[in-house]
Amino acid sequence: MNQIFIAAAYIRLSREDEESSSIENQKAFIQEFVKQNLDIRLMKEKVDDGFSGVNFQRPAFQEMLEEAKRGEINCIIVKDLSRFGRNYIEVGNYLERIFPLLGIRFIAITDQYDSENRSGRSDYFLLPVKNLINDSYSRDISIKVRSQLEAMRRRGEFTGAFAVYGYCKDPENKNQLVKDPYAATIVKKIFEWKLIGMNQQEISERLNQMKILSPLQYKKAMGLKFESGFCQGTQGKWTVTAVNRILKNEVYIGTMVQGRVTTPNYKVKVRTMIEEKDWIKVKNRHEPVVGEAVFRKVNKMLEKDTRTAPKEKKLYLFAGMLFCRDCRQSMVRKTTVYQERRYVYYVCSSYRGGNCKSNHKIREDVLEKTVLLVIRQWFLHTGKEKAVLEKRCLVMWLIDTIFICENNEIEILADFSDLYQSQDH
Ligand SMILES: [Zn+2]
């Protein structure tokens, strides 16, 4: 007998593949082939489940390639060439250059291709043609799948590979999200913490202190297979970005949000962001993790966060919430120095042009005291939340608008209901 080949079976299933090319089918097919070929020992099975054939960035494939380079295998078997890859040029590169160089025998069973016994010239010719067909099939299916996916998204059906943190796919229906009880609790906590005045930095630090797995680590711990090209270096801890992403994601109020990124075409995997107005949103698609009022409040807070003056590190207490009672224009913050003391006050922005009859001038410290007094009375009246008052910023965040009247009087529009809602459960 001639040389014995140590073989790896390579099996790939993409998300859009049909039942007939299932992993089990491919395995059985290859095993049957090996039984009839006594010079081959099947030592390994490499499976990429959920990976498209248009590129070779697939974990099992890369692992197999490393083993081939180390000489641990010298034969690769696939059911057909399309399982190996659907990119004409890259497949050709492996078959015609890399594998011969590594001394790898390559077999694509149903294409009747075997690099060891290319019988006659027809194979030289047929293989590239077959390869080209696979590539164009990929293009066709890519367009078809794209429009199918689009239709599903319009109906609010989940089409992603992995559910967002806090949810998992319904085992009965992979297009439906169901709550992941553990992660959903964490999401809820994050919203609550933001609501009581913690910023995203503090929230991520606390989560890390509590040794709560970040969405990425959690995904890994749950044994999900996914491509992560960029986050390996950071150990995947909680970050401000991760917290922000959660706080802004409407998925947590039961809305399915999809179509946020796109790929330019079927071969290029670079993803580009789509403008929010073009996202596909379908309400009431799954059980919410937080109430809509809480979500709206938190996102209002996030908006206010961004209104910090460019050179200022900290956000002014009243930023974005002060308005003139009479003309409804915003109040402007000013500072003056009088007898070596610095005073901060607010005036109506339309006063100078003569559009408002008074400047509605109010000193910042006076305003602060008045607001706190009003809030304190409000809480005394309801008899709740004494501890809340310790944290000034917390209460401030619950205020929507403060109208400044003449004579240092104020009117406050606030909604404290969310506070109770979020503390209740
Ligand atoms: Zn005014």
Short mmCIF file of C-alpha atoms in Angstrom, two decimals, residues 43-328:
data_model
loop_
_atom_site.label_atom_id
_atom_site.label_comp_id
_atom_site.label_asym_id
_atom_site.label_seq_id
_atom_site.Cartn_x
_atom_site.Cartn_y
_atom_site.Cartn_z
CA MET A 43 -8.50 11.69 12.52
CA LYS A 44 -10.40 14.91 12.99
CA GLU A 45 -13.62 16.62 12.21
CA LYS A 46 -13.54 20.39 11.92
CA VAL A 47 -16.89 22.12 12.04
CA ASP A 48 -17.70 25.76 11.31
CA ASP A 49 -21.34 26.14 12.20
CA GLY A 50 -22.97 29.39 11.16
CA PHE A 51 -20.20 30.69 8.94
CA SER A 52 -20.54 31.85 5.39
CA GLY A 53 -18.23 30.55 2.69
CA VAL A 54 -17.29 33.89 1.21
CA ASN A 55 -14.16 34.26 3.29
CA PHE A 56 -11.88 32.03 5.32
CA GLN A 57 -12.16 33.82 8.65
CA ARG A 58 -13.70 30.76 10.28
CA PRO A 59 -12.33 29.36 13.55
CA ALA A 60 -12.36 25.65 12.69
CA PHE A 61 -10.91 26.30 9.26
CA GLN A 62 -8.06 28.36 10.66
CA GLU A 63 -7.40 25.71 13.31
CA MET A 64 -7.23 23.06 10.62
CA LEU A 65 -4.85 25.17 8.56
CA GLU A 66 -2.52 25.50 11.55
CA GLU A 67 -2.54 21.74 12.04
CA ALA A 68 -1.76 21.28 8.37
CA LYS A 69 1.16 23.68 8.68
CA ARG A 70 2.46 21.71 11.67
CA GLY A 71 2.19 18.52 9.66
CA GLU A 72 -0.42 16.95 11.94
CA ILE A 73 -2.69 16.30 9.00
CA ASN A 74 -1.91 15.89 5.35
CA CYS A 75 -5.33 15.48 3.86
CA ILE A 76 -8.48 17.57 3.90
CA ILE A 77 -11.84 16.19 2.86
CA VAL A 78 -15.02 18.15 2.17
CA LYS A 79 -18.40 16.96 0.90
CA ASP A 80 -18.23 19.45 -1.92
CA LEU A 81 -16.16 22.40 -2.92
CA SER A 82 -18.77 24.94 -1.81
CA ARG A 83 -18.42 23.67 1.80
CA PHE A 84 -14.77 24.61 1.58
CA GLY A 85 -15.41 28.10 0.29
CA ARG A 86 -17.38 30.23 -2.11
CA ASN A 87 -14.81 32.78 -3.03
CA TYR A 88 -13.43 31.94 -6.46
CA ILE A 89 -10.03 33.53 -6.05
CA GLU A 90 -9.34 32.44 -2.49
CA VAL A 91 -10.45 28.86 -3.04
CA GLY A 92 -8.21 28.70 -6.09
CA ASN A 93 -5.36 30.06 -4.05
CA TYR A 94 -5.70 27.31 -1.45
CA LEU A 95 -6.14 24.51 -3.96
CA GLU A 96 -3.54 25.52 -6.45
CA ARG A 97 -0.88 27.09 -4.27
CA ILE A 98 -1.16 26.69 -0.51
CA PHE A 99 -2.15 23.03 -0.28
CA PRO A 100 0.38 21.78 -2.82
CA LEU A 101 3.01 23.76 -0.95
CA LEU A 102 2.03 22.19 2.38
CA GLY A 103 1.77 18.76 0.80
CA ILE A 104 -1.93 18.53 1.55
CA ARG A 105 -4.13 16.17 -0.38
CA PHE A 106 -7.49 17.81 -0.97
CA ILE A 107 -10.67 15.92 -1.74
CA ALA A 108 -14.06 17.35 -2.65
CA ILE A 109 -16.20 14.24 -2.82
CA THR A 110 -19.26 15.16 -4.87
CA ASP A 111 -17.17 17.27 -7.24
CA GLN A 112 -15.03 14.15 -7.73
CA TYR A 113 -11.98 16.19 -7.12
CA ASP A 114 -8.91 14.59 -5.55
CA SER A 115 -5.59 16.37 -5.81
CA GLU A 116 -3.75 13.00 -5.60
CA ASN A 117 -5.15 11.56 -8.76
CA ARG A 118 -6.11 14.22 -11.15
CA SER A 119 -6.95 11.97 -14.05
CA GLY A 120 -6.52 13.84 -17.21
CA ARG A 121 -6.69 17.49 -18.03
CA SER A 122 -10.40 17.93 -17.54
CA ASP A 123 -9.99 18.43 -13.80
CA TYR A 124 -7.68 21.34 -14.31
CA PHE A 125 -10.37 22.93 -16.31
CA LEU A 126 -13.45 21.83 -14.39
CA LEU A 127 -12.35 22.81 -10.95
CA PRO A 128 -11.98 26.52 -11.64
CA VAL A 129 -15.32 26.50 -13.43
CA LYS A 130 -17.02 24.76 -10.54
CA ASN A 131 -15.34 27.19 -8.23
CA LEU A 132 -16.61 30.12 -10.25
CA ILE A 133 -20.12 28.71 -10.16
CA ASN A 134 -19.97 28.44 -6.38
CA ASP A 135 -18.92 32.03 -6.20
CA SER A 136 -21.79 33.30 -8.33
CA TYR A 137 -24.21 31.08 -6.42
CA SER A 138 -23.03 32.88 -3.34
CA ARG A 139 -23.78 36.21 -4.99
CA ASP A 140 -27.27 35.05 -5.98
CA ILE A 141 -28.08 33.63 -2.62
CA SER A 142 -26.67 36.70 -0.99
CA ILE A 143 -29.13 38.91 -2.85
CA LYS A 144 -31.98 36.48 -2.22
CA VAL A 145 -31.14 36.15 1.45
CA ARG A 146 -30.82 39.88 1.80
CA SER A 147 -34.35 40.48 0.58
CA GLN A 148 -35.71 37.63 2.68
CA LEU A 149 -33.99 38.99 5.75
CA GLU A 150 -35.29 42.45 5.00
CA ALA A 151 -38.86 41.11 4.85
CA MET A 152 -38.42 39.27 8.14
CA ARG A 153 -37.06 42.38 9.80
CA ARG A 154 -40.04 44.38 8.59
CA ARG A 155 -42.23 41.86 10.38
CA GLY A 156 -40.11 42.29 13.51
CA GLU A 157 -38.66 38.80 13.36
CA PHE A 158 -35.21 38.51 14.84
CA THR A 159 -32.65 37.64 12.17
CA GLY A 160 -29.37 38.06 14.02
CA ALA A 161 -26.94 35.30 14.89
CA PHE A 162 -26.95 36.15 18.59
CA ALA A 163 -29.55 37.74 20.77
CA VAL A 164 -28.57 40.98 22.44
CA TYR A 165 -27.44 40.80 26.08
CA GLY A 166 -30.49 40.29 28.30
CA TYR A 167 -32.27 38.08 25.82
CA CYS A 168 -31.82 34.75 24.15
CA LYS A 169 -33.44 33.13 21.17
CA ASP A 170 -36.60 31.20 21.88
CA PRO A 171 -35.63 27.50 21.53
CA GLU A 172 -38.97 26.94 19.78
CA ASN A 173 -38.57 29.83 17.35
CA LYS A 174 -35.20 31.31 16.55
CA ASN A 175 -36.77 34.50 15.23
CA GLN A 176 -38.29 35.31 18.59
CA LEU A 177 -36.44 36.75 21.58
CA VAL A 178 -37.16 35.66 25.13
CA LYS A 179 -35.76 37.11 28.33
CA ASP A 180 -32.56 35.65 29.68
CA PRO A 181 -33.50 35.92 33.36
CA TYR A 182 -29.98 36.46 34.69
CA ALA A 183 -28.74 38.98 32.12
CA ALA A 184 -32.09 40.78 32.16
CA THR A 185 -31.63 41.44 35.88
CA ILE A 186 -28.26 43.03 35.17
CA VAL A 187 -29.74 45.21 32.43
CA LYS A 188 -32.44 46.35 34.81
CA LYS A 189 -29.83 47.20 37.43
CA ILE A 190 -27.90 49.29 34.90
CA PHE A 191 -31.01 51.33 34.14
CA GLU A 192 -31.75 51.77 37.85
CA TRP A 193 -28.23 52.92 38.60
CA LYS A 194 -28.33 55.46 35.81
CA LEU A 195 -31.65 56.68 37.11
CA ILE A 196 -30.26 57.29 40.59
CA GLY A 197 -27.54 59.49 39.15
CA MET A 198 -24.60 57.16 38.56
CA ASN A 199 -22.71 57.88 35.38
CA GLN A 200 -21.68 55.22 32.88
CA GLN A 201 -18.13 55.10 34.21
CA GLU A 202 -19.34 54.41 37.74
CA ILE A 203 -21.77 51.81 36.47
CA SER A 204 -19.15 49.90 34.51
CA GLU A 205 -16.74 50.05 37.45
CA ARG A 206 -19.35 48.71 39.82
CA LEU A 207 -20.23 45.86 37.47
CA ASN A 208 -16.56 44.93 37.20
CA GLN A 209 -16.15 45.13 40.97
CA MET A 210 -19.12 42.85 41.38
CA LYS A 211 -17.38 40.46 38.97
CA ILE A 212 -20.36 40.43 36.68
CA LEU A 213 -19.43 39.05 33.29
CA SER A 214 -19.53 41.58 30.48
CA PRO A 215 -21.84 40.80 27.55
CA LEU A 216 -18.86 39.42 25.65
CA GLN A 217 -17.57 37.26 28.50
CA TYR A 218 -21.09 36.11 29.20
CA LYS A 219 -21.56 35.04 25.60
CA LYS A 220 -18.34 33.05 25.82
CA ALA A 221 -19.33 31.51 29.14
CA MET A 222 -22.62 30.40 27.60
CA GLY A 223 -20.60 28.59 24.96
CA LEU A 224 -21.84 30.59 22.01
CA LYS A 225 -19.73 30.55 18.90
CA PHE A 226 -19.10 33.95 17.51
CA GLU A 227 -16.53 35.92 15.58
CA SER A 228 -14.72 38.45 17.70
CA GLY A 229 -11.97 40.08 15.77
CA PHE A 230 -11.26 43.03 17.96
CA CYS A 231 -12.13 42.51 21.61
CA GLN A 232 -9.68 39.83 22.67
CA GLY A 233 -7.06 42.23 23.98
CA THR A 234 -9.29 43.99 26.46
CA GLN A 235 -10.29 40.88 28.42
CA GLY A 236 -13.82 41.91 27.67
CA LYS A 237 -14.58 43.82 30.85
CA TRP A 238 -17.51 46.20 31.20
CA THR A 239 -16.81 49.55 29.57
CA VAL A 240 -18.57 52.88 29.28
CA THR A 241 -19.40 51.97 25.69
CA ALA A 242 -20.98 48.67 26.70
CA VAL A 243 -23.12 50.40 29.32
CA ASN A 244 -24.09 53.15 26.89
CA ARG A 245 -25.08 50.62 24.28
CA ILE A 246 -27.44 48.98 26.74
CA LEU A 247 -28.97 52.23 27.98
CA LYS A 248 -29.74 53.34 24.44
CA ASN A 249 -31.09 50.08 23.08
CA GLU A 250 -34.85 50.06 22.59
CA VAL A 251 -34.81 46.29 22.50
CA TYR A 252 -35.18 46.46 26.30
CA ILE A 253 -38.64 48.03 26.03
CA GLY A 254 -39.82 45.26 23.76
CA THR A 255 -39.05 46.93 20.45
CA MET A 256 -37.20 44.94 17.84
CA VAL A 257 -34.54 47.17 16.32
CA GLN A 258 -32.69 45.80 13.33
CA GLY A 259 -30.96 46.89 10.18
CA ARG A 260 -28.55 49.16 12.00
CA VAL A 261 -25.52 48.07 10.05
CA THR A 262 -25.01 46.88 6.53
CA THR A 263 -22.26 45.30 4.50
CA PRO A 264 -21.42 46.87 1.13
CA ASN A 265 -21.73 43.52 -0.70
CA TYR A 266 -21.58 39.79 -0.14
CA LYS A 267 -17.80 39.60 -0.03
CA VAL A 268 -16.87 42.58 2.01
CA LYS A 269 -17.40 42.07 5.71
CA VAL A 270 -16.74 45.64 6.74
CA ARG A 271 -19.88 46.87 8.41
CA THR A 272 -21.18 50.39 8.05
CA MET A 273 -23.67 52.13 10.29
CA ILE A 274 -27.06 53.07 8.93
CA GLU A 275 -28.70 56.31 10.03
CA GLU A 276 -31.12 55.82 12.90
CA LYS A 277 -34.08 57.05 10.85
CA ASP A 278 -33.65 54.09 8.52
CA TRP A 279 -33.47 51.42 11.23
CA ILE A 280 -36.23 48.87 11.17
CA LYS A 281 -38.18 49.07 14.40
CA VAL A 282 -41.18 46.97 15.36
CA LYS A 283 -42.79 47.59 18.73
CA ASN A 284 -44.08 45.03 21.23
CA ARG A 285 -42.19 42.13 19.77
CA HIS A 286 -41.02 40.59 23.03
CA GLU A 287 -41.24 40.94 26.79
CA PRO A 288 -39.64 44.22 27.94
CA VAL A 289 -36.87 44.34 30.53
CA VAL A 290 -37.55 47.93 31.59
CA GLY A 291 -40.62 50.11 31.44
CA GLU A 292 -40.98 52.60 28.64
CA ALA A 293 -41.10 55.53 31.10
CA VAL A 294 -37.82 54.46 32.68
CA PHE A 295 -36.24 54.07 29.28
CA ARG A 296 -37.38 57.47 28.10
CA LYS A 297 -36.19 59.15 31.28
CA VAL A 298 -32.77 57.54 31.08
CA ASN A 299 -32.37 58.56 27.47
CA LYS A 300 -33.32 62.10 28.28
CA MET A 301 -30.58 62.01 30.88
CA LEU A 302 -28.12 60.73 28.30
CA GLU A 303 -29.05 63.63 26.03
CA LYS A 304 -28.42 66.09 28.82
CA ASP A 305 -25.05 64.47 29.47
CA THR A 306 -23.88 65.55 26.06
CA ARG A 307 -24.78 69.17 26.61
CA THR A 308 -21.67 69.90 28.63
CA ALA A 309 -19.93 73.05 27.43
CA PRO A 310 -16.92 72.08 25.29
CA LYS A 311 -14.28 73.27 27.74
CA GLU A 312 -16.13 72.25 30.87
CA LYS A 313 -15.53 68.84 32.34
CA LYS A 314 -18.59 68.78 34.49
CA LEU A 315 -22.15 69.24 33.51
CA TYR A 316 -23.93 72.16 35.06
CA LEU A 317 -26.67 71.13 37.36
CA PHE A 318 -29.32 72.97 35.38
CA ALA A 319 -27.97 72.42 31.89
CA GLY A 320 -30.73 72.19 29.34
CA MET A 321 -33.66 72.52 31.72
CA LEU A 322 -34.06 76.27 32.44
CA PHE A 323 -36.57 78.31 30.51
CA CYS A 324 -38.06 81.78 30.83
CA ARG A 325 -41.63 81.60 32.15
CA ASP A 326 -42.84 84.44 29.93
CA CYS A 327 -41.25 83.96 26.54
CA ARG A 328 -40.36 80.24 26.92
#
